[in-house]
C-alpha positions as semicolon CSV with decimal commas, in nm:
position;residue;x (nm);y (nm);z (nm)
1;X;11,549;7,555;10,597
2;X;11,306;7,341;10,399
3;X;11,241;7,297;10,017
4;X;11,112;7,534;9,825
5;X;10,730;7,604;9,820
6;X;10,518;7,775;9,587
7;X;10,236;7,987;9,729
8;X;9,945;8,140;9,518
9;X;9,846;8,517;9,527
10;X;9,590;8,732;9,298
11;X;9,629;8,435;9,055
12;X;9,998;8,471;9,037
13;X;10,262;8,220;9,156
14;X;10,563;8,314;9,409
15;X;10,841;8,071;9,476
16;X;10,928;8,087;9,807
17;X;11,297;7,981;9,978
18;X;11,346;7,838;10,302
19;X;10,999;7,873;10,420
20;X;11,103;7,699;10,758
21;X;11,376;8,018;10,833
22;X;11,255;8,104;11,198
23;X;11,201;8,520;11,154
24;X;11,042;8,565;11,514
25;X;11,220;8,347;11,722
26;X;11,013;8,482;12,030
27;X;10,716;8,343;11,863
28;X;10,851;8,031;11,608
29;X;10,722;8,260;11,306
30;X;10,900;8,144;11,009
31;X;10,899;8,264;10,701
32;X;10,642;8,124;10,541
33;X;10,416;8,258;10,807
34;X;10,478;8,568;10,715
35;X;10,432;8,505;10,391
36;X;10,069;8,333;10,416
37;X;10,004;8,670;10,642
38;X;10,061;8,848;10,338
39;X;9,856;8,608;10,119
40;X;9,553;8,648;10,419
41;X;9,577;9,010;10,423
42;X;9,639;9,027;10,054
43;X;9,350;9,262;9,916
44;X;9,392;9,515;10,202
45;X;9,757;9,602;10,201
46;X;9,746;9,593;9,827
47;X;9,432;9,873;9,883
48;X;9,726;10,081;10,061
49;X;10,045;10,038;9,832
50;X;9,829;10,008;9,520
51;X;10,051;10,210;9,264
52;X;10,264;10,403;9,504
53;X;10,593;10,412;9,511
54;X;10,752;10,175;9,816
55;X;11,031;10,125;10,034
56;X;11,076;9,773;10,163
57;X;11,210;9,754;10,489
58;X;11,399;9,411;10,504
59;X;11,507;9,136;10,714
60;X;11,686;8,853;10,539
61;X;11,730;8,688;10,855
62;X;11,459;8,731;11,060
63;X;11,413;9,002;11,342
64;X;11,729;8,947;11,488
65;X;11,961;8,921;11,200
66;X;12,085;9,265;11,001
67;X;11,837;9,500;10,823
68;X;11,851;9,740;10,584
69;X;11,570;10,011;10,366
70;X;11,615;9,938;10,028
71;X;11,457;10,218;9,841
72;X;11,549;10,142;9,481
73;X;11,363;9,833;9,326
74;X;11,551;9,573;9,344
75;X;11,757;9,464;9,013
76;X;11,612;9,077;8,976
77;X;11,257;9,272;9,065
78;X;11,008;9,056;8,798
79;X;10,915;9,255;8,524
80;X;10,522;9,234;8,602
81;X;10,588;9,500;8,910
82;X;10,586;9,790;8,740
83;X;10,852;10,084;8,931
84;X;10,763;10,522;8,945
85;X;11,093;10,761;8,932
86;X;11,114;11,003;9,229
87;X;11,317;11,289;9,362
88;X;11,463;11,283;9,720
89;X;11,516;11,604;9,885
90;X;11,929;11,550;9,797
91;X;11,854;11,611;9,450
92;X;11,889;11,199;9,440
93;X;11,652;10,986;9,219
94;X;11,541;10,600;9,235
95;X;11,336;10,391;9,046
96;X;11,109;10,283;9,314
97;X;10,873;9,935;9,303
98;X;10,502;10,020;9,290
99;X;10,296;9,734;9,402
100;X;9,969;9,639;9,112
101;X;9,929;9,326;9,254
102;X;9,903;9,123;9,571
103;X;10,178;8,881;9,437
104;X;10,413;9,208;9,429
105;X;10,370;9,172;9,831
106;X;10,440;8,841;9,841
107;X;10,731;8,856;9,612
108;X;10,862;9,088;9,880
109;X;10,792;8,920;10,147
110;X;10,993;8,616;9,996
111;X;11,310;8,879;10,023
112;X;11,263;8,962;10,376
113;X;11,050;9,195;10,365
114;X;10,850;9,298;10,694
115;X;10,715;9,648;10,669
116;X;10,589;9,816;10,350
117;X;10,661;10,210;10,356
118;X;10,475;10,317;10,098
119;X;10,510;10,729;9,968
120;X;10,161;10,950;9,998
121;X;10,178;10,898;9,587
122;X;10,039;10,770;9,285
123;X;10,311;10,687;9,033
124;X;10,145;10,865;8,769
125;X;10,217;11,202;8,987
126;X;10,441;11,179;9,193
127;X;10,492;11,524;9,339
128;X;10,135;11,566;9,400
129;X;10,018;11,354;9,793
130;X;9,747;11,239;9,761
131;X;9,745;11,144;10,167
132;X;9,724;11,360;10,473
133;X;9,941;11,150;10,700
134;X;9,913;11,254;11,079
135;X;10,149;11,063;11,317
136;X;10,075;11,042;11,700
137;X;10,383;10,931;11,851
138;X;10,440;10,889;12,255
139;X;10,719;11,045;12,378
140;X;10,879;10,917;12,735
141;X;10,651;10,920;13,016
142;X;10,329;10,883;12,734
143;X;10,173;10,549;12,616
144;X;9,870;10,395;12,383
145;X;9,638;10,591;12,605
146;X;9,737;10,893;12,575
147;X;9,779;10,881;12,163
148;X;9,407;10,738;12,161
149;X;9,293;11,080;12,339
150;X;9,484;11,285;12,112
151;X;9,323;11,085;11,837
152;X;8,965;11,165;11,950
153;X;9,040;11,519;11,964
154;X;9,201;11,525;11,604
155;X;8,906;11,367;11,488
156;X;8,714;11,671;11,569
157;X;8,961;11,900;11,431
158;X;8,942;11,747;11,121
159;X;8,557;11,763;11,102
160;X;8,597;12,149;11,188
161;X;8,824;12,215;10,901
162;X;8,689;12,064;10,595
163;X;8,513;11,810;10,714
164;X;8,762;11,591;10,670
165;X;8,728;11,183;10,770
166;X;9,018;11,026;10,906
167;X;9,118;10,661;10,847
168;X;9,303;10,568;11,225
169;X;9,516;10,251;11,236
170;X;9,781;10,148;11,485
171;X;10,120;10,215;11,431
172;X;10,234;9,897;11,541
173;X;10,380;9,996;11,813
174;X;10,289;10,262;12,083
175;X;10,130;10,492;11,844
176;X;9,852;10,601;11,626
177;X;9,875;10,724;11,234
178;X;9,569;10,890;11,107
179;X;9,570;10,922;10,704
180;X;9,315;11,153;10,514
181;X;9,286;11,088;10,168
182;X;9,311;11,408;9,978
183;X;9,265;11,551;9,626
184;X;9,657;11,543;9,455
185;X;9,635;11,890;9,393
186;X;9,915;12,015;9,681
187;X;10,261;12,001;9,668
188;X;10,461;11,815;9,957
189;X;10,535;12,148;10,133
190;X;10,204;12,302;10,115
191;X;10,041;11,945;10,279
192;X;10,321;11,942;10,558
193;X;10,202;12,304;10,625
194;X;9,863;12,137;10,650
195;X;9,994;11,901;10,898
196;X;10,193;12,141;11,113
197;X;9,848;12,371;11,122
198;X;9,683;12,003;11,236
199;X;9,924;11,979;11,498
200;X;9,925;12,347;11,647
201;X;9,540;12,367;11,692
202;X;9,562;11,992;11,870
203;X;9,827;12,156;12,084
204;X;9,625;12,477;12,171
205;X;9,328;12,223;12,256
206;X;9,540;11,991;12,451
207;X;9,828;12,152;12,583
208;X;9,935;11,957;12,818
209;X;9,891;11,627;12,684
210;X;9,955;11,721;12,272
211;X;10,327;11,890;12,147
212;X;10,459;11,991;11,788
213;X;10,753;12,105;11,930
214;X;11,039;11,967;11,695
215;X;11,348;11,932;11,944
216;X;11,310;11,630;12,160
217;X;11,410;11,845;12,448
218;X;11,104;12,056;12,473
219;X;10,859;11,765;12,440
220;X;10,783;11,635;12,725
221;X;10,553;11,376;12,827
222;X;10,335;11,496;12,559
223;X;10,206;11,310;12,265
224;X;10,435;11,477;11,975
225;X;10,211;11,514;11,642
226;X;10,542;11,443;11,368
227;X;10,425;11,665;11,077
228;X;10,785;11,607;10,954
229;X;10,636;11,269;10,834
230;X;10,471;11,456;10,505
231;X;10,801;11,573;10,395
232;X;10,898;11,442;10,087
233;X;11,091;11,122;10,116
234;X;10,956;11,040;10,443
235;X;10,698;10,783;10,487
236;X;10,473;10,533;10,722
237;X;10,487;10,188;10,738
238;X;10,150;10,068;10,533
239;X;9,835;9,955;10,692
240;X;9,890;9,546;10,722
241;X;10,285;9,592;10,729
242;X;10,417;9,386;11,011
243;X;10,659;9,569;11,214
244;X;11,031;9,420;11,348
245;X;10,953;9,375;11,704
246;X;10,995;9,041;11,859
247;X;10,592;8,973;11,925
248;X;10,555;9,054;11,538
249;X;10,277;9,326;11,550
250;X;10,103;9,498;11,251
251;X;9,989;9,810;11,173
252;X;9,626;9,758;11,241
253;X;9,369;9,967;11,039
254;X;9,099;10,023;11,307
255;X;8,683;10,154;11,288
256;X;8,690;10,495;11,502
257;X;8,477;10,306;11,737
258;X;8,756;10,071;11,835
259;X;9,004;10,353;11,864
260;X;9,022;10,304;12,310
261;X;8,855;9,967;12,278
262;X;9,083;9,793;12,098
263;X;9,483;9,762;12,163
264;X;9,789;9,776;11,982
265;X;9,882;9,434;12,131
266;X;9,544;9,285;11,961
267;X;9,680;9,289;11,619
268;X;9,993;9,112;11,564
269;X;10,063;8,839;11,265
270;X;9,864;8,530;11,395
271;X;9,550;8,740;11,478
272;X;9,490;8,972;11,230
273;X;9,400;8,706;10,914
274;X;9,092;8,598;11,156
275;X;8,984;8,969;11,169
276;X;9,031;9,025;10,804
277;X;8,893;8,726;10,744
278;X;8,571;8,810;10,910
279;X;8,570;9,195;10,873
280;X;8,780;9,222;10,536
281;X;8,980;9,551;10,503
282;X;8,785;9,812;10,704
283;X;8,921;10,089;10,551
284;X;8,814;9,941;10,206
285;X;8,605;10,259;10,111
286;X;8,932;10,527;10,191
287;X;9,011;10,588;9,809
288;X;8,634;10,663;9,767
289;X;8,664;10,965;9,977
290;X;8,859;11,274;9,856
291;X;8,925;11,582;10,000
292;X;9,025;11,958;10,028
293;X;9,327;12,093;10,251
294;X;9,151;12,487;10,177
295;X;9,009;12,517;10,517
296;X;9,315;12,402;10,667
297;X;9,566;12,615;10,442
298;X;9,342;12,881;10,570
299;X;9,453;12,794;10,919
300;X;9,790;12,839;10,832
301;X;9,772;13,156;10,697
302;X;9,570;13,270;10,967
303;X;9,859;13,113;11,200
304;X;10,095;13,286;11,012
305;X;9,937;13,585;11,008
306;X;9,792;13,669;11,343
307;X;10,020;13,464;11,546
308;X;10,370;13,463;11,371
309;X;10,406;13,149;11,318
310;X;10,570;13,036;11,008
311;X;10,743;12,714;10,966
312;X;10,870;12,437;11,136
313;X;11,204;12,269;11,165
314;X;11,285;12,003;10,871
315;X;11,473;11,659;10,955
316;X;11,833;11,708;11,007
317;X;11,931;11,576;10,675
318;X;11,732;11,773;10,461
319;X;11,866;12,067;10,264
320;X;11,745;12,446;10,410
321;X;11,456;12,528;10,334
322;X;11,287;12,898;10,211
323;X;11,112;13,025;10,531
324;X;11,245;12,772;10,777
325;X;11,339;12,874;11,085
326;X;11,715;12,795;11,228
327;X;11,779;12,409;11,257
328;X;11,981;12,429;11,593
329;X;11,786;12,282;11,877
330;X;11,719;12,529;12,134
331;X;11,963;12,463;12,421
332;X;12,247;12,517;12,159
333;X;12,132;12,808;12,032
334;X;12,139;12,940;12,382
335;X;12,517;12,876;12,405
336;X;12,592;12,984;12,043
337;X;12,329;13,248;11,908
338;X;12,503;13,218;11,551
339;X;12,360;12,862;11,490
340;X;12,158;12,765;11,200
């Protein structure tokens, strides 16, 4: 596996283990590749994890071997990473890592860590998002394509109702996240009701090609719009993260103008340093911006209101909630009209 090495970030020194380790066999990335991406990409996934509370999705062994989340920091974590306490929806608490500095990432990384998922936090308030995080994911019979439409059209949506600017990146994979930075002054249920207001007036502009319909069943070929992803607890892999597929793609933050010029397939872990290196992080200016869900509350009410339509289906493992609707998907419920 190779002798030790000692690699430089933000000033601070990481040892590193086994730098040879192959991690993508498909492509001969070792492990110290993916830890001099991190180092190349340093200041711009350290703009998106900068004080929030993180999950590290790891992979000891490479992208082959056994993974695991590990949500609570990890007990020989170095003292300079400083950790927030949160709540999950069980009632559960964690001390969670909250990355300061770039060598937190790399310090990671020399753990197996591949994908960052940071929480829509600060960890000086953490009940309080301070993210709008819209997730365009391609259900069977849907690709890239199809996501990058949707995209365009959310874009205006956004303008219409608040003016709100969304920061696009690629999900890594088929998809497309959208994140809107926001003021902290919502709780996590009243920003998913943002999100599920997002995602019905996509669907009544793009029926056929948009879906918030929970149940996997009533999808479709549709691109579904998850607004379960701003529950509490739930979470996106970071802007930079590389994701655990055997070509070793990132989650590439991308100008509006390159959202249907550019290609999930661009961005992996031996391209994007070049780009950042020549473009830097180009959504360096998102913590700049800050804005209002009122116009989009507003929505919901008026959704509510005129339409009767309340809530939304939480994630199976999620305690019932006040004003959610019967968690029984719908071809059950036919059978047994006592579910819940």
């Amino acid at each position: 596996m190779g002798e030790a090495v000692e690699l430089e970030a933000g000033g601070r020194t990481v040892r590193l283990s086994s730098p040879d380790k192959i991690f993508f066999p498909e492509r001969g990335f070792t492990k110290l590749d993916l830890a001099r991406y991190y180092v190349a990409v340093g200041p711009g996934i350290l703009r998106a994890l900068r004080n929030r509370p993180t999950t590290l999705e790891r992979y000891p062994d490479g992208v082959e071997g056994e993974n695991f989340f590990q949500k609570r920091a990890p007990k020989n974590m170095p003292d300079w990473i400083p950790t927030a306490h949160i709540t999950f929806p069980s009632g559960r608490s964690a001390d969670e890592m909250c990355p300061t500095e770039e060598a937190a990432v790399l310090w990671a990384a020399q753990y197996g860590t591949l994908t960052f998922h940071p929480w829509p936090v600060r960890r000086d308030d953490v009940d309080s998002p301070d993210e709008l995080r819209i997730d365009l994911d391609p259900q069977p019979g849907t690709d890239y394509d199809d996501a990058v439409r949707a995209a365009h059209e959310l874009r205006a949506v956004l303008d219409e109702f608040g003016g709100l600017k969304g920061f696009p990146k690629t999900s890594g994979g088929r998809g497309l996240h959208v994140f809107v930075p926001i003021e902290p002054n919502w709780t996590f249920t009243q920003v998913r009701r943002a999100a599920i207001a997002v995602g019905r007036e996509l669907e009544r502009r793009m029926p056929e090609q948009v879906t918030i319909k929970w149940w996997k069943e009533e999808r479709g070929e549709r691109i579904f719009v998850d607004y379960n992803q701003t529950a509490r607890d739930r979470t996106i892999a970071s802007a930079y993260s590389v994701r655990p597929r055997p070509h070793a793609p990132v989650s590439a933050p991308l100008r509006w103008d390159e959202v249907g010029t550019a290609h999930p397939r661009d961005f992996d872990l031996a391209t994007m340093p070049a780009r950042f290196a020549e473009l830097g992080d180009v959504h360096a200016d998102m913590d700049d911006h800050r804005y209002s869900l009122d116009a989009l509350l507003e929505l919901a009410r008026r959704d509510e209101h005129d339409h009767g339509l309340g809530d939304l289906p939480y994630p199976p493992e999620y305690p019932k909630m006040p004003g959610e609707p019967k968690r029984v998907q719908p071809s059950r419920a036919k059978k047994d009209p006592e579910g819940s």
